[in-house]
mmCIF file with all atom_site columns, C-alpha atoms and ligand atoms in Angstrom:
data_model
loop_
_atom_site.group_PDB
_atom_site.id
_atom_site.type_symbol
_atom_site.label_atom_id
_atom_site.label_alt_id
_atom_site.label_comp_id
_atom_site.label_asym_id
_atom_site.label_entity_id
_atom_site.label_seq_id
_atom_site.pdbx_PDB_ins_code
_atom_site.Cartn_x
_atom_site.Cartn_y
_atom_site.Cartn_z
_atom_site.occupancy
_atom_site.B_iso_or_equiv
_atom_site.pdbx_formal_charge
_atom_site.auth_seq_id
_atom_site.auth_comp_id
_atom_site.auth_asym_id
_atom_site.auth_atom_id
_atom_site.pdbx_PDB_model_num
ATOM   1   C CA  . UNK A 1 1   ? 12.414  8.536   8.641   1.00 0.00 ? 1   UNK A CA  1
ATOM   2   C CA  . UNK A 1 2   ? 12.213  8.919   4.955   1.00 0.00 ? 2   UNK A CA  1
ATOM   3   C CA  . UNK A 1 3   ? 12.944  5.608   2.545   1.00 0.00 ? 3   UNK A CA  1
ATOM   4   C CA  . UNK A 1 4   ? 15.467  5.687   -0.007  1.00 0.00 ? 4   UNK A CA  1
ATOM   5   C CA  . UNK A 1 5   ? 13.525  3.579   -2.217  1.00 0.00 ? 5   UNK A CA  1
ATOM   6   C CA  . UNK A 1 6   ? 16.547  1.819   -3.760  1.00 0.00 ? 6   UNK A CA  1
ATOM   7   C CA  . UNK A 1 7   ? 17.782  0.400   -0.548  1.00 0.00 ? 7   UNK A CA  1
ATOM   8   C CA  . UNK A 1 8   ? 17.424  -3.495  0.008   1.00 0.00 ? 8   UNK A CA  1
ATOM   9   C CA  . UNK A 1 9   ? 14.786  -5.280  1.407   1.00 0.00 ? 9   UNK A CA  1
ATOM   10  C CA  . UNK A 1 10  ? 14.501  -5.759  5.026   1.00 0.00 ? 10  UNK A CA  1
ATOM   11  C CA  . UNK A 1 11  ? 12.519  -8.277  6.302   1.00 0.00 ? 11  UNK A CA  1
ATOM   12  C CA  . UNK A 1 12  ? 11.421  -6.339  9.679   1.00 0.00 ? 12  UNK A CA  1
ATOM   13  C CA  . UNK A 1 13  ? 10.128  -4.000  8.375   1.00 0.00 ? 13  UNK A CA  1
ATOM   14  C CA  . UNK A 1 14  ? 6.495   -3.339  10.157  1.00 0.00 ? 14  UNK A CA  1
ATOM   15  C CA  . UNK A 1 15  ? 4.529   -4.467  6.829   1.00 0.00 ? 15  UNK A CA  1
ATOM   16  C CA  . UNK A 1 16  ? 6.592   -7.487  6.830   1.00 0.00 ? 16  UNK A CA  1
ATOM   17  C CA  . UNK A 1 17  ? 5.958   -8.388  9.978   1.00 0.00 ? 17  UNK A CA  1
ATOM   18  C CA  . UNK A 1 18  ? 1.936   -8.068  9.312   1.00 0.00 ? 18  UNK A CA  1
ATOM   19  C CA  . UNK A 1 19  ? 2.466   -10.333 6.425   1.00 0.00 ? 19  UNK A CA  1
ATOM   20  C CA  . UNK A 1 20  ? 4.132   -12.712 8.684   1.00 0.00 ? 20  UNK A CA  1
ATOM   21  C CA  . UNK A 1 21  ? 1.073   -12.449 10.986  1.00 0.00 ? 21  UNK A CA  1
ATOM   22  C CA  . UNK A 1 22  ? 3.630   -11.317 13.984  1.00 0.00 ? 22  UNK A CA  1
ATOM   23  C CA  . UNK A 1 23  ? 1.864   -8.022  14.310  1.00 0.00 ? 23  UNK A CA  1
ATOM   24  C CA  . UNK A 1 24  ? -2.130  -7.592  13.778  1.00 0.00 ? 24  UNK A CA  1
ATOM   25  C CA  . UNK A 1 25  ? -4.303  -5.992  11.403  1.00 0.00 ? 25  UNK A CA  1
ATOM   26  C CA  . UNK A 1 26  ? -7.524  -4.877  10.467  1.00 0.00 ? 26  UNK A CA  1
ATOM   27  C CA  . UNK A 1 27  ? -7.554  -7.256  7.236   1.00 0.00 ? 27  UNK A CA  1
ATOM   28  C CA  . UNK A 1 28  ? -9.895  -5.603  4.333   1.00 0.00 ? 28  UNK A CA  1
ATOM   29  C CA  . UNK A 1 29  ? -8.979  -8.385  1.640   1.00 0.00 ? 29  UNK A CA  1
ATOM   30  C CA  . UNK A 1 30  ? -6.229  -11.094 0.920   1.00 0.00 ? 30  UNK A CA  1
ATOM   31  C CA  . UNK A 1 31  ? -5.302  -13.475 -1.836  1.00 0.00 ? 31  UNK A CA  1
ATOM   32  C CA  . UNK A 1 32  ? -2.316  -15.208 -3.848  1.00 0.00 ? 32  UNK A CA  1
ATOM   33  C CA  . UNK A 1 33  ? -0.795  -11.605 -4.672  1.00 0.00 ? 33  UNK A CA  1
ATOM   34  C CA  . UNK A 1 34  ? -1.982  -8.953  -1.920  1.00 0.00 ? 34  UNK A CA  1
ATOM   35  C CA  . UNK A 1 35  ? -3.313  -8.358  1.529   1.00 0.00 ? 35  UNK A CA  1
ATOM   36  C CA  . UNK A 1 36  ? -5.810  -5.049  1.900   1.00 0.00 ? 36  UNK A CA  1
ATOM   37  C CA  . UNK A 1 37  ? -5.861  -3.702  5.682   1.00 0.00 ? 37  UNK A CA  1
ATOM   38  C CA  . UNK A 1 38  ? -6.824  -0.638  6.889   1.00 0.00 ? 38  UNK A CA  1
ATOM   39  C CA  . UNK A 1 39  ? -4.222  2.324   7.726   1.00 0.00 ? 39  UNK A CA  1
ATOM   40  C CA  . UNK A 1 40  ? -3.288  2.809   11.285  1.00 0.00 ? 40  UNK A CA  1
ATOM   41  C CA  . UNK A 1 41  ? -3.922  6.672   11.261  1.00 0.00 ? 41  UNK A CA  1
ATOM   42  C CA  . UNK A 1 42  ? -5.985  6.902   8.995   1.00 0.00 ? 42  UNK A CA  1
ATOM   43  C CA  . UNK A 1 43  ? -6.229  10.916  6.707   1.00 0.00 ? 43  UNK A CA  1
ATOM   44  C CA  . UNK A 1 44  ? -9.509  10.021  5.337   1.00 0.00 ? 44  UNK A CA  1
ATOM   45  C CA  . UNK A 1 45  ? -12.968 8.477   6.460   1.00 0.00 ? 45  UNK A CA  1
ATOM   46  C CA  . UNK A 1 46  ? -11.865 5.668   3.937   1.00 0.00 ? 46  UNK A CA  1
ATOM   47  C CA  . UNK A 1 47  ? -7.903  4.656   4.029   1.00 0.00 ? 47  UNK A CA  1
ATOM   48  C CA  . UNK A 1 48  ? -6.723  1.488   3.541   1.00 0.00 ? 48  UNK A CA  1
ATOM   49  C CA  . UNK A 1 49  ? -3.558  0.071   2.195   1.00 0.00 ? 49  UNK A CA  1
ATOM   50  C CA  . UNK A 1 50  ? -2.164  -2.799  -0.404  1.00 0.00 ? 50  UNK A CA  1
ATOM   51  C CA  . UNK A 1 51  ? 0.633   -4.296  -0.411  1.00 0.00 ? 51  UNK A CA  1
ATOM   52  C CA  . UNK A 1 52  ? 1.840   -7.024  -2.740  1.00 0.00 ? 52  UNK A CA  1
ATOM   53  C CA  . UNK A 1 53  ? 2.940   -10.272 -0.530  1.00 0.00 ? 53  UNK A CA  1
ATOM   54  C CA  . UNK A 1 54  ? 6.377   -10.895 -2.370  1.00 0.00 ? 54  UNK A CA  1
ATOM   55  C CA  . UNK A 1 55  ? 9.385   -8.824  -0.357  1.00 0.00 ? 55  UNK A CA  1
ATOM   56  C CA  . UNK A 1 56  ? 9.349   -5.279  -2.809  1.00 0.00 ? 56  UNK A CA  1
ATOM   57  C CA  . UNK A 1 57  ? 10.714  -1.547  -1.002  1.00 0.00 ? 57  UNK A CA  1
ATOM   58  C CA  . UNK A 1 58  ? 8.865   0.404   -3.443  1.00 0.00 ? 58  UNK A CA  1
ATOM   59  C CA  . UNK A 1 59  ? 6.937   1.325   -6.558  1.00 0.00 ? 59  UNK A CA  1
ATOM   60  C CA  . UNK A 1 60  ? 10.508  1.347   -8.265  1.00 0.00 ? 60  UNK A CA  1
ATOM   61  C CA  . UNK A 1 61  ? 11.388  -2.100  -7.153  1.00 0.00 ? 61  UNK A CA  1
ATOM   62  C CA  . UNK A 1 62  ? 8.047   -3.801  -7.861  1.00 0.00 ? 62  UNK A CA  1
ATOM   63  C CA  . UNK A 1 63  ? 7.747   -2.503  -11.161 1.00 0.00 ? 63  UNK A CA  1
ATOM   64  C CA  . UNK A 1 64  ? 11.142  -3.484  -12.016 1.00 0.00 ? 64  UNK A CA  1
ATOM   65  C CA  . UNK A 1 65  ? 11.780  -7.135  -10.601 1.00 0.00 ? 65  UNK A CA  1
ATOM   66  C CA  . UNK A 1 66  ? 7.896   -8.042  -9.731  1.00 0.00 ? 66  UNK A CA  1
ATOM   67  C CA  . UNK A 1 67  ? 6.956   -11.180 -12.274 1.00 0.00 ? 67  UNK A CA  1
ATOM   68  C CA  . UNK A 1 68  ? 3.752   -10.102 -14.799 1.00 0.00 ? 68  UNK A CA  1
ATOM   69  C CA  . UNK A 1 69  ? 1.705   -12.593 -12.562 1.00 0.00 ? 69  UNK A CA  1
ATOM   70  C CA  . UNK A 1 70  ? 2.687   -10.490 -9.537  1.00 0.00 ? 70  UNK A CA  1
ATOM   71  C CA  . UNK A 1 71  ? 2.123   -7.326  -10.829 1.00 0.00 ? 71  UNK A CA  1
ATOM   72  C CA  . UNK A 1 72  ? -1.530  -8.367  -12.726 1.00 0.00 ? 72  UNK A CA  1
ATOM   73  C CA  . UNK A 1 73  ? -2.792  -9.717  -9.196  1.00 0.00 ? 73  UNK A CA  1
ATOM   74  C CA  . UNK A 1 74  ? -1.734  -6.522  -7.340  1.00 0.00 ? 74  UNK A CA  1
ATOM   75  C CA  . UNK A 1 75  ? -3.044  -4.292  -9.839  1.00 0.00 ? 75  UNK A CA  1
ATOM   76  C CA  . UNK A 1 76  ? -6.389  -6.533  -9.860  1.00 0.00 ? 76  UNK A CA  1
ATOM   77  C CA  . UNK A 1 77  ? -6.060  -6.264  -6.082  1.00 0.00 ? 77  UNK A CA  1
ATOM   78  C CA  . UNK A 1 78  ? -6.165  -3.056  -5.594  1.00 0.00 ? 78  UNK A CA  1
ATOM   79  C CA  . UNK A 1 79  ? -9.229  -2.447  -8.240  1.00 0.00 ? 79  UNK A CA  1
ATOM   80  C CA  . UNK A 1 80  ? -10.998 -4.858  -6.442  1.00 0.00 ? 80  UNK A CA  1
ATOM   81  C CA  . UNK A 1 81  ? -10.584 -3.666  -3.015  1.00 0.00 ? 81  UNK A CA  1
ATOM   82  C CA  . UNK A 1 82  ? -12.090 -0.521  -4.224  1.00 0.00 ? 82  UNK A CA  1
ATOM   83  C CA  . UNK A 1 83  ? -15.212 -2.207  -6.022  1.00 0.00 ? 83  UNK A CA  1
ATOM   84  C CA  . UNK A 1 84  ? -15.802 -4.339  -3.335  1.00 0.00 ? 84  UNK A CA  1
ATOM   85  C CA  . UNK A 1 85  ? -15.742 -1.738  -0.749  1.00 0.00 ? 85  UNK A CA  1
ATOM   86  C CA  . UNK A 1 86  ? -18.531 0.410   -3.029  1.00 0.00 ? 86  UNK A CA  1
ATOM   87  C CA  . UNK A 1 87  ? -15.664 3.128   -3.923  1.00 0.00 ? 87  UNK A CA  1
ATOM   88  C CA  . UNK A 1 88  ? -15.888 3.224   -7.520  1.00 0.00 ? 88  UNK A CA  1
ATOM   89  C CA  . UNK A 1 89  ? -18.591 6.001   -7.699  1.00 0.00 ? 89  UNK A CA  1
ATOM   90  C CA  . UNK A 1 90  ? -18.339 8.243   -5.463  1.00 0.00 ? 90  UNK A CA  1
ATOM   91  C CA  . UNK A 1 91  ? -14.672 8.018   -6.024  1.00 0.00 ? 91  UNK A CA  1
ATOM   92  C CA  . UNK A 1 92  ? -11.472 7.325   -4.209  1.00 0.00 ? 92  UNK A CA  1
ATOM   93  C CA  . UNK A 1 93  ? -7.715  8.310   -4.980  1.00 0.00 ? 93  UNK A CA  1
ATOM   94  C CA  . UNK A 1 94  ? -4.399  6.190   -5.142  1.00 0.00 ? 94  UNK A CA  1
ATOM   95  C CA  . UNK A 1 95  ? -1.044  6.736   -3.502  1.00 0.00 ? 95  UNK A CA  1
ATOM   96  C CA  . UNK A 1 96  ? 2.154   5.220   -3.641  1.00 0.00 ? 96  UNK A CA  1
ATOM   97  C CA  . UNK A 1 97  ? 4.785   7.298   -1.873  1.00 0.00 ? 97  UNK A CA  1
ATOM   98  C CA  . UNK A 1 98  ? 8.363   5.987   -3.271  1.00 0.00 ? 98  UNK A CA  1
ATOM   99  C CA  . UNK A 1 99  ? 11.604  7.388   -1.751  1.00 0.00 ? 99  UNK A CA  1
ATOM   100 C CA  . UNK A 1 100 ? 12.857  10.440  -0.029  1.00 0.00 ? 100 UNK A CA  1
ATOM   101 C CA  . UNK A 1 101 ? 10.681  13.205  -1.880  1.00 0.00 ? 101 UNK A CA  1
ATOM   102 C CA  . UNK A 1 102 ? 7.820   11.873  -1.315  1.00 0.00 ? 102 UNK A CA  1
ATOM   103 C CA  . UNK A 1 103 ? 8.329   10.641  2.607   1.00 0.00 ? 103 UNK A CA  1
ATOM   104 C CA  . UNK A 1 104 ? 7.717   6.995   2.056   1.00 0.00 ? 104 UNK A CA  1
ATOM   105 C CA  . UNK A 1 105 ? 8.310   5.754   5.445   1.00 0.00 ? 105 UNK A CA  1
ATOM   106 C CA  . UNK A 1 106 ? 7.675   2.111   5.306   1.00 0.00 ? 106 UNK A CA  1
ATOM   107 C CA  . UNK A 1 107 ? 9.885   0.070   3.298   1.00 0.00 ? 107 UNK A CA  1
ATOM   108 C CA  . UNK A 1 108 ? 7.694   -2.739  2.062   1.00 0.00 ? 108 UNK A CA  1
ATOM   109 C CA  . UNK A 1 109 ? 5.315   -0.884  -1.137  1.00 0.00 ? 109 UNK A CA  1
ATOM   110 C CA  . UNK A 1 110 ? 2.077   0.175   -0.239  1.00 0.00 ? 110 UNK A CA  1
ATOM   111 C CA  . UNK A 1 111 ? -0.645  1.906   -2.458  1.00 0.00 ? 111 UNK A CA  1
ATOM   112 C CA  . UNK A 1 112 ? -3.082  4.059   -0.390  1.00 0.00 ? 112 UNK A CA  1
ATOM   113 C CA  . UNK A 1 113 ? -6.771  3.945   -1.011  1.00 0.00 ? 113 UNK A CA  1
ATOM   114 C CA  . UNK A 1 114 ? -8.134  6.971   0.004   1.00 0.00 ? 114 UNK A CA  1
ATOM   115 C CA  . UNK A 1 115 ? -12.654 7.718   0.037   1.00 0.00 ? 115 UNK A CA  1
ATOM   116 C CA  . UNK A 1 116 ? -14.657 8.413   1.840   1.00 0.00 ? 116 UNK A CA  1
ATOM   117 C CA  . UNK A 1 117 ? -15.294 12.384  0.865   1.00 0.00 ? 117 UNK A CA  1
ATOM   118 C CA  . UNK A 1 118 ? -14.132 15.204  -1.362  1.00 0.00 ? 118 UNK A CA  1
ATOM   119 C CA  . UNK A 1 119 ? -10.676 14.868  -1.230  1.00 0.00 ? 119 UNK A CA  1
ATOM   120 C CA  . UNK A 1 120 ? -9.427  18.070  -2.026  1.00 0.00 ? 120 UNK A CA  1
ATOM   121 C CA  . UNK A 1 121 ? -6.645  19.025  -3.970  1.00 0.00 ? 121 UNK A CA  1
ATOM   122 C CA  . UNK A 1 122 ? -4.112  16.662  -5.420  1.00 0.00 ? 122 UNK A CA  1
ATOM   123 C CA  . UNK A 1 123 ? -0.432  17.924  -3.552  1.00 0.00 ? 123 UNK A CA  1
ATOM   124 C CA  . UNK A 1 124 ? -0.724  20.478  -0.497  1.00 0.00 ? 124 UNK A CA  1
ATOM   125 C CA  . UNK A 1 125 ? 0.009   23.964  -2.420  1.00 0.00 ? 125 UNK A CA  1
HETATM 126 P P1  . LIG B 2 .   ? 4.026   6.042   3.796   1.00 0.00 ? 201 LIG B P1  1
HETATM 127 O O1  . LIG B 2 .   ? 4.349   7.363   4.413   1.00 0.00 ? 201 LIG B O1  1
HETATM 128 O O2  . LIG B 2 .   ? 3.477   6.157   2.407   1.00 0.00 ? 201 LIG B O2  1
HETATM 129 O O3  . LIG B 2 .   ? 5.192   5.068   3.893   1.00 0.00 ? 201 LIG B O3  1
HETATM 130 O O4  . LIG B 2 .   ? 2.817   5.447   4.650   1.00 0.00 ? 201 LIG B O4  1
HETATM 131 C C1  . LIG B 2 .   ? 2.965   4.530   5.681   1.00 0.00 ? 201 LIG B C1  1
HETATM 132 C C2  . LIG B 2 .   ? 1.583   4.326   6.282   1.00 0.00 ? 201 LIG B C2  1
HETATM 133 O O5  . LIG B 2 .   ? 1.601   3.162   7.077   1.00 0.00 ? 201 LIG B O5  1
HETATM 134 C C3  . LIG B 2 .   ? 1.108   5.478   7.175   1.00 0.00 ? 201 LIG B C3  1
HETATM 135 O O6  . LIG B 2 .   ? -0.123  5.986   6.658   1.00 0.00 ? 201 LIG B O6  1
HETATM 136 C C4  . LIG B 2 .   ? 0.919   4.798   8.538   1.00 0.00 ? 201 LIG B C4  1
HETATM 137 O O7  . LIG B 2 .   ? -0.169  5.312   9.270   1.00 0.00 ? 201 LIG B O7  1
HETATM 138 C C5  . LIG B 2 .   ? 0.720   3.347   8.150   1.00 0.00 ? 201 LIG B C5  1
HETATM 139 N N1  . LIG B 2 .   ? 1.072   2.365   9.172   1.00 0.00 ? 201 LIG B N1  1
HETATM 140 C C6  . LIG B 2 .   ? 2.206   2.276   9.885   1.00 0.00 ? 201 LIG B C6  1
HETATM 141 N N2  . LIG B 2 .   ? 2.174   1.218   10.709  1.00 0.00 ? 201 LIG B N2  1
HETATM 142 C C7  . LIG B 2 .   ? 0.995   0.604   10.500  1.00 0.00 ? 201 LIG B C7  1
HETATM 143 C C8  . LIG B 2 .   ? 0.354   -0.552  11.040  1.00 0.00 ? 201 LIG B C8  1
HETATM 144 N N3  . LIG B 2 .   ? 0.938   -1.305  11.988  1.00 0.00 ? 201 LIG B N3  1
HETATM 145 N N4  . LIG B 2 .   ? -0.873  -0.885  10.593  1.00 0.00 ? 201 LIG B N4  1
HETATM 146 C C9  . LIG B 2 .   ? -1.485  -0.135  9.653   1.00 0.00 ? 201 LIG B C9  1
HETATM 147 N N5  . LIG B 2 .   ? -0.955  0.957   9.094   1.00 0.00 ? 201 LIG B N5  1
HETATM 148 C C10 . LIG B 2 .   ? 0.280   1.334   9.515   1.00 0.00 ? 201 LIG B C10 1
#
């Protein structure tokens, strides 16, 4: 099921629970701001996700009510995920579904990291 992206927070959520360490993961990075972990089914060779670790549905409600600190060390996060994992050259692609449109289907933000091989074009045609 789709998110509306300007519901509230709820705490079971399935990326919550990871956070909470109540359901496992294939951790790829964590610090202060973010935890890294690969996708579940993954749609490239390459596809892990970030998440900030404060309690945020979406792109819209990070970017709104996230503090600067927050929002540097996810944005560093995800940089260095890529760097570290050797992504920078030959490339990799960002994603951060928000809301109904765009079938976000977990409530807790997550920005894909996608490598791994040409990825094609941008939006299905
Ligand atoms: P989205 O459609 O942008 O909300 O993407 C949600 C992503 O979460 C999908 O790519 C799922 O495969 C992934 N996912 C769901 N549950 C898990 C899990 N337990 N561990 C890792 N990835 C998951």
């Amino acid at each position: 099921m789709a998110v509306d992206a300007t519901q509230p927070y709820d705490d079971q959520n399935i990326f919550a629970k990871i956070l909470r360490g109540e359901i496992p993961n294939k951790t790829v990075y964590q610090d202060e701001f973010a935890l890294a972990f690969h996708d579940i089914n993954p749609q490239a060779p390459t596809h892990v996700l970030v998440i900030p670790k404060g309690a945020y549905v979406s792109w819209d409600d990070f970017s709104a009510k996230a503090s600067d600190a927050e929002i540097a060390g996810f944005v560093r996060a995800v940089g260095l995920v890529a760097r570290q994992m050797g992504l920078v050259e030959p490339g990799y692609r960002l994603l951060a579904n928000t809301g109904t449109n765009s079938h976000q289907e977990v409530p807790h933000l997550h920005v894909h990291l996608f490598a791994g091989q040409p990825l094609g074009p941008m939006l299905v045609r």
